[in-house]
Amino acid sequence: MGKKDIIKILRNYKKEFANQYNILTIGIFGSVARDEAGDESDVDIVVCISEPDFFILAGIKDDLEYRLNKSVDIVSYRDSMNPFLKRRIDSEAVYV
């Protein structure tokens, strides 16, 4: 599954679940966003939700792993996150 397929799935996911999970933005970063992912690569997802909640993030992660049939790492984008990771996301992220 390539970058375009993953973006399409994320776009549909956002349309379907934005209200339920309070998703403001969702996108990919990392090797998939850079077109460097291999068959065994995981998918790095960045999500901004209006009221961050661990259980909501876990639900999104599980849903996306099922839909993508790949391992997913999910990061909640927020002001108080690791500055290195925040810069990386800011420079690489592809939002839907």
CSV table of N, CA and C in Angstrom, one decimal:
chain,number,residue,atom,x,y,z
A,1,MET,N,0.8,-1.2,0.0
A,1,MET,CA,0.0,0.0,0.0
A,1,MET,C,0.9,1.2,0.0
A,2,GLY,N,0.6,2.1,-0.9
A,2,GLY,CA,1.4,3.3,-1.1
A,2,GLY,C,0.9,4.5,-0.4
A,3,LYS,N,1.6,5.6,-0.5
A,3,LYS,CA,1.3,6.9,0.1
A,3,LYS,C,-0.1,7.4,-0.3
A,4,LYS,N,-0.4,7.3,-1.6
A,4,LYS,CA,-1.7,7.8,-2.1
A,4,LYS,C,-2.9,7.0,-1.5
A,5,ASP,N,-2.7,5.6,-1.4
A,5,ASP,CA,-3.7,4.8,-0.8
A,5,ASP,C,-4.0,5.1,0.7
A,6,ILE,N,-2.9,5.3,1.4
A,6,ILE,CA,-3.0,5.7,2.8
A,6,ILE,C,-3.7,7.0,3.0
A,7,ILE,N,-3.3,8.0,2.2
A,7,ILE,CA,-4.0,9.3,2.3
A,7,ILE,C,-5.5,9.2,2.0
A,8,LYS,N,-5.8,8.4,1.0
A,8,LYS,CA,-7.2,8.2,0.7
A,8,LYS,C,-8.0,7.6,1.9
A,9,ILE,N,-7.4,6.6,2.5
A,9,ILE,CA,-8.0,5.9,3.6
A,9,ILE,C,-8.2,6.9,4.8
A,10,LEU,N,-7.1,7.7,5.0
A,10,LEU,CA,-7.2,8.7,6.1
A,10,LEU,C,-8.2,9.8,5.8
A,11,ARG,N,-8.3,10.2,4.6
A,11,ARG,CA,-9.3,11.2,4.2
A,11,ARG,C,-10.8,10.7,4.5
A,12,ASN,N,-11.0,9.4,4.1
A,12,ASN,CA,-12.3,8.8,4.3
A,12,ASN,C,-12.6,8.6,5.8
A,13,TYR,N,-11.5,8.2,6.5
A,13,TYR,CA,-11.6,8.0,8.0
A,13,TYR,C,-12.0,9.3,8.7
A,14,LYS,N,-11.3,10.4,8.3
A,14,LYS,CA,-11.6,11.7,8.9
A,14,LYS,C,-13.1,12.1,8.6
A,15,LYS,N,-13.5,11.9,7.4
A,15,LYS,CA,-14.9,12.3,7.1
A,15,LYS,C,-15.9,11.5,7.9
A,16,GLU,N,-15.6,10.2,8.2
A,16,GLU,CA,-16.5,9.4,8.9
A,16,GLU,C,-16.4,9.6,10.4
A,17,PHE,N,-15.3,9.9,11.0
A,17,PHE,CA,-15.1,10.0,12.4
A,17,PHE,C,-14.7,11.3,13.0
A,18,ALA,N,-14.6,12.3,12.2
A,18,ALA,CA,-14.2,13.6,12.7
A,18,ALA,C,-15.0,14.1,13.9
A,19,ASN,N,-16.3,14.0,13.8
A,19,ASN,CA,-17.2,14.5,14.8
A,19,ASN,C,-17.2,13.6,16.0
A,20,GLN,N,-17.1,12.3,15.8
A,20,GLN,CA,-17.1,11.3,17.0
A,20,GLN,C,-15.9,11.5,17.8
A,21,TYR,N,-14.7,11.7,17.2
A,21,TYR,CA,-13.5,11.7,17.9
A,21,TYR,C,-12.9,13.2,18.0
A,22,ASN,N,-13.7,14.2,17.6
A,22,ASN,CA,-13.2,15.6,17.6
A,22,ASN,C,-11.9,15.8,16.9
A,23,ILE,N,-11.8,15.1,15.7
A,23,ILE,CA,-10.5,15.3,14.9
A,23,ILE,C,-10.5,16.6,14.2
A,24,LEU,N,-9.5,17.4,14.5
A,24,LEU,CA,-9.3,18.7,13.7
A,24,LEU,C,-8.5,18.5,12.5
A,25,THR,N,-7.4,17.8,12.7
A,25,THR,CA,-6.5,17.4,11.5
A,25,THR,C,-5.9,16.1,11.7
A,26,ILE,N,-5.6,15.4,10.6
A,26,ILE,CA,-5.0,14.1,10.7
A,26,ILE,C,-4.1,14.0,9.4
A,27,GLY,N,-2.9,13.4,9.6
A,27,GLY,CA,-2.0,13.2,8.5
A,27,GLY,C,-1.0,12.2,8.7
A,28,ILE,N,-0.1,12.1,7.8
A,28,ILE,CA,1.1,11.1,7.9
A,28,ILE,C,2.4,11.9,8.0
A,29,PHE,N,3.4,11.3,8.6
A,29,PHE,CA,4.7,11.8,8.5
A,29,PHE,C,5.7,10.6,8.5
A,30,GLY,N,7.0,10.9,8.5
A,30,GLY,CA,7.9,9.8,8.6
A,30,GLY,C,8.1,9.2,7.2
A,31,SER,N,8.5,7.9,7.2
A,31,SER,CA,9.0,7.3,5.9
A,31,SER,C,7.9,7.2,4.9
A,32,VAL,N,6.6,7.1,5.3
A,32,VAL,CA,5.5,7.0,4.3
A,32,VAL,C,5.4,8.4,3.6
A,33,ALA,N,5.4,9.5,4.4
A,33,ALA,CA,5.3,10.8,3.9
A,33,ALA,C,6.4,11.2,3.0
A,34,ARG,N,7.6,10.6,3.3
A,34,ARG,CA,8.8,10.9,2.5
A,34,ARG,C,9.0,10.0,1.3
A,35,ASP,N,8.0,9.1,1.1
A,35,ASP,CA,8.1,8.0,0.0
A,35,ASP,C,9.3,7.1,0.2
A,36,GLU,N,9.7,6.8,1.4
A,36,GLU,CA,10.8,5.9,1.7
A,36,GLU,C,10.4,4.7,2.4
A,37,ALA,N,9.1,4.4,2.5
A,37,ALA,CA,8.6,3.3,3.3
A,37,ALA,C,8.8,2.0,2.5
A,38,GLY,N,9.2,0.9,3.3
A,38,GLY,CA,9.2,-0.4,2.7
A,38,GLY,C,8.0,-1.2,3.1
A,39,ASP,N,7.9,-2.4,2.6
A,39,ASP,CA,6.7,-3.3,2.9
A,39,ASP,C,6.5,-3.4,4.4
A,40,GLU,N,7.5,-3.5,5.2
A,40,GLU,CA,7.4,-3.7,6.6
A,40,GLU,C,7.3,-2.5,7.4
A,41,SER,N,7.4,-1.3,6.8
A,41,SER,CA,7.4,0.0,7.5
A,41,SER,C,6.0,0.2,8.2
A,42,ASP,N,6.1,0.8,9.4
A,42,ASP,CA,4.8,1.2,10.0
A,42,ASP,C,4.4,2.6,9.4
A,43,VAL,N,3.2,3.0,9.8
A,43,VAL,CA,2.7,4.3,9.3
A,43,VAL,C,2.6,5.2,10.5
A,44,ASP,N,3.3,6.3,10.4
A,44,ASP,CA,3.3,7.4,11.4
A,44,ASP,C,2.2,8.3,11.2
A,45,ILE,N,1.3,8.4,12.1
A,45,ILE,CA,0.1,9.3,12.0
A,45,ILE,C,0.2,10.4,13.0
A,46,VAL,N,-0.1,11.6,12.6
A,46,VAL,CA,-0.2,12.8,13.5
A,46,VAL,C,-1.7,13.2,13.4
A,47,VAL,N,-2.2,13.4,14.6
A,47,VAL,CA,-3.6,13.8,14.8
A,47,VAL,C,-3.7,14.9,15.8
A,48,CYS,N,-4.6,15.9,15.4
A,48,CYS,CA,-4.9,17.0,16.4
A,48,CYS,C,-6.4,16.8,16.7
A,49,ILE,N,-6.7,16.6,18.0
A,49,ILE,CA,-8.0,16.5,18.4
A,49,ILE,C,-8.3,17.6,19.4
A,50,SER,N,-9.6,18.1,19.4
A,50,SER,CA,-9.9,19.2,20.2
A,50,SER,C,-9.8,19.0,21.7
A,51,GLU,N,-10.0,17.8,22.1
A,51,GLU,CA,-9.9,17.4,23.5
A,51,GLU,C,-9.0,16.2,23.6
A,52,PRO,N,-7.7,16.3,23.7
A,52,PRO,CA,-6.9,15.1,23.7
A,52,PRO,C,-7.2,14.1,24.8
A,53,ASP,N,-7.3,12.8,24.4
A,53,ASP,CA,-7.7,11.8,25.3
A,53,ASP,C,-7.0,10.5,24.9
A,54,PHE,N,-6.3,9.8,25.9
A,54,PHE,CA,-5.6,8.6,25.6
A,54,PHE,C,-6.5,7.6,24.9
A,55,PHE,N,-7.7,7.4,25.4
A,55,PHE,CA,-8.6,6.4,24.9
A,55,PHE,C,-9.0,6.6,23.5
A,56,ILE,N,-9.2,7.9,23.2
A,56,ILE,CA,-9.6,8.3,21.8
A,56,ILE,C,-8.4,8.0,20.9
A,57,LEU,N,-7.2,8.3,21.3
A,57,LEU,CA,-6.0,8.0,20.5
A,57,LEU,C,-5.9,6.5,20.3
A,58,ALA,N,-6.1,5.8,21.3
A,58,ALA,CA,-5.9,4.3,21.2
A,58,ALA,C,-7.0,3.8,20.2
A,59,GLY,N,-8.2,4.3,20.3
A,59,GLY,CA,-9.3,3.9,19.4
A,59,GLY,C,-8.9,4.2,17.9
A,60,ILE,N,-8.4,5.4,17.7
A,60,ILE,CA,-8.0,5.8,16.3
A,60,ILE,C,-6.9,4.9,15.8
A,61,LYS,N,-5.9,4.6,16.7
A,61,LYS,CA,-4.8,3.8,16.3
A,61,LYS,C,-5.3,2.4,15.9
A,62,ASP,N,-6.2,1.8,16.7
A,62,ASP,CA,-6.7,0.5,16.4
A,62,ASP,C,-7.5,0.5,15.1
A,63,ASP,N,-8.4,1.5,14.9
A,63,ASP,CA,-9.2,1.6,13.7
A,63,ASP,C,-8.3,1.7,12.5
A,64,LEU,N,-7.2,2.5,12.6
A,64,LEU,CA,-6.4,2.7,11.4
A,64,LEU,C,-5.5,1.5,11.1
A,65,GLU,N,-5.0,0.8,12.2
A,65,GLU,CA,-4.3,-0.5,11.9
A,65,GLU,C,-5.1,-1.5,11.2
A,66,TYR,N,-6.4,-1.6,11.5
A,66,TYR,CA,-7.3,-2.5,10.9
A,66,TYR,C,-7.5,-2.0,9.4
A,67,ARG,N,-7.8,-0.8,9.2
A,67,ARG,CA,-8.1,-0.3,7.8
A,67,ARG,C,-6.9,-0.3,6.9
A,68,LEU,N,-5.7,0.0,7.5
A,68,LEU,CA,-4.5,0.0,6.7
A,68,LEU,C,-3.8,-1.4,6.6
A,69,ASN,N,-4.2,-2.3,7.5
A,69,ASN,CA,-3.5,-3.6,7.6
A,69,ASN,C,-2.0,-3.4,7.8
A,70,LYS,N,-1.6,-2.4,8.6
A,70,LYS,CA,-0.2,-2.1,8.9
A,70,LYS,C,-0.2,-1.6,10.4
A,71,SER,N,1.0,-1.7,10.9
A,71,SER,CA,1.3,-1.2,12.3
A,71,SER,C,1.3,0.4,12.2
A,72,VAL,N,0.6,1.0,13.2
A,72,VAL,CA,0.5,2.4,13.2
A,72,VAL,C,1.1,3.0,14.5
A,73,ASP,N,1.9,4.0,14.3
A,73,ASP,CA,2.4,4.9,15.5
A,73,ASP,C,1.6,6.2,15.4
A,74,ILE,N,0.9,6.5,16.5
A,74,ILE,CA,0.1,7.7,16.4
A,74,ILE,C,0.6,8.7,17.4
A,75,VAL,N,0.7,10.0,17.0
A,75,VAL,CA,1.1,11.1,17.8
A,75,VAL,C,0.1,12.2,17.9
A,76,SER,N,-0.2,12.6,19.1
A,76,SER,CA,-1.1,13.8,19.2
A,76,SER,C,-0.3,15.1,19.1
A,77,TYR,N,-0.7,15.9,18.1
A,77,TYR,CA,0.0,17.1,17.9
A,77,TYR,C,-0.5,18.2,18.9
A,78,ARG,N,0.4,18.7,19.7
A,78,ARG,CA,0.0,19.7,20.7
A,78,ARG,C,1.2,20.6,21.0
A,79,ASP,N,1.0,21.7,21.7
A,79,ASP,CA,2.0,22.7,22.0
A,79,ASP,C,3.1,22.2,22.8
A,80,SER,N,2.8,21.3,23.8
A,80,SER,CA,3.7,20.8,24.8
A,80,SER,C,4.4,19.5,24.4
A,81,MET,N,4.6,19.3,23.1
A,81,MET,CA,5.2,18.0,22.7
A,81,MET,C,6.7,18.2,22.5
A,82,ASN,N,7.5,17.1,22.4
A,82,ASN,CA,8.9,17.1,22.2
A,82,ASN,C,9.2,18.1,21.0
A,83,PRO,N,10.1,19.1,21.2
A,83,PRO,CA,10.4,20.0,20.2
A,83,PRO,C,11.0,19.4,18.9
A,84,PHE,N,11.8,18.4,19.1
A,84,PHE,CA,12.5,17.7,17.9
A,84,PHE,C,11.4,17.0,17.1
A,85,LEU,N,10.5,16.3,17.7
A,85,LEU,CA,9.4,15.6,17.0
A,85,LEU,C,8.5,16.6,16.4
A,86,LYS,N,8.2,17.7,17.1
A,86,LYS,CA,7.3,18.7,16.5
A,86,LYS,C,7.9,19.3,15.2
A,87,ARG,N,9.2,19.7,15.3
A,87,ARG,CA,9.8,20.2,14.1
A,87,ARG,C,9.8,19.2,12.9
A,88,ARG,N,10.0,17.9,13.2
A,88,ARG,CA,10.0,16.9,12.2
A,88,ARG,C,8.6,16.8,11.6
A,89,ILE,N,7.6,16.8,12.4
A,89,ILE,CA,6.2,16.7,11.9
A,89,ILE,C,5.9,17.9,11.1
A,90,ASP,N,6.3,19.1,11.6
A,90,ASP,CA,6.1,20.4,10.8
A,90,ASP,C,6.7,20.3,9.4
A,91,SER,N,7.8,19.7,9.3
A,91,SER,CA,8.5,19.7,8.0
A,91,SER,C,8.1,18.6,7.1
A,92,GLU,N,7.5,17.5,7.6
A,92,GLU,CA,7.2,16.3,6.8
A,92,GLU,C,5.8,16.0,6.6
A,93,ALA,N,4.9,16.5,7.5
A,93,ALA,CA,3.5,16.0,7.5
A,93,ALA,C,2.8,16.3,6.3
A,94,VAL,N,2.0,15.3,5.9
A,94,VAL,CA,1.0,15.5,4.8
A,94,VAL,C,-0.3,15.3,5.4
A,95,TYR,N,-1.1,16.4,5.4
A,95,TYR,CA,-2.4,16.3,6.1
A,95,TYR,C,-3.5,16.1,5.0
A,96,VAL,N,-4.6,15.5,5.5
A,96,VAL,CA,-5.7,15.2,4.6
A,96,VAL,C,-6.9,16.2,4.8
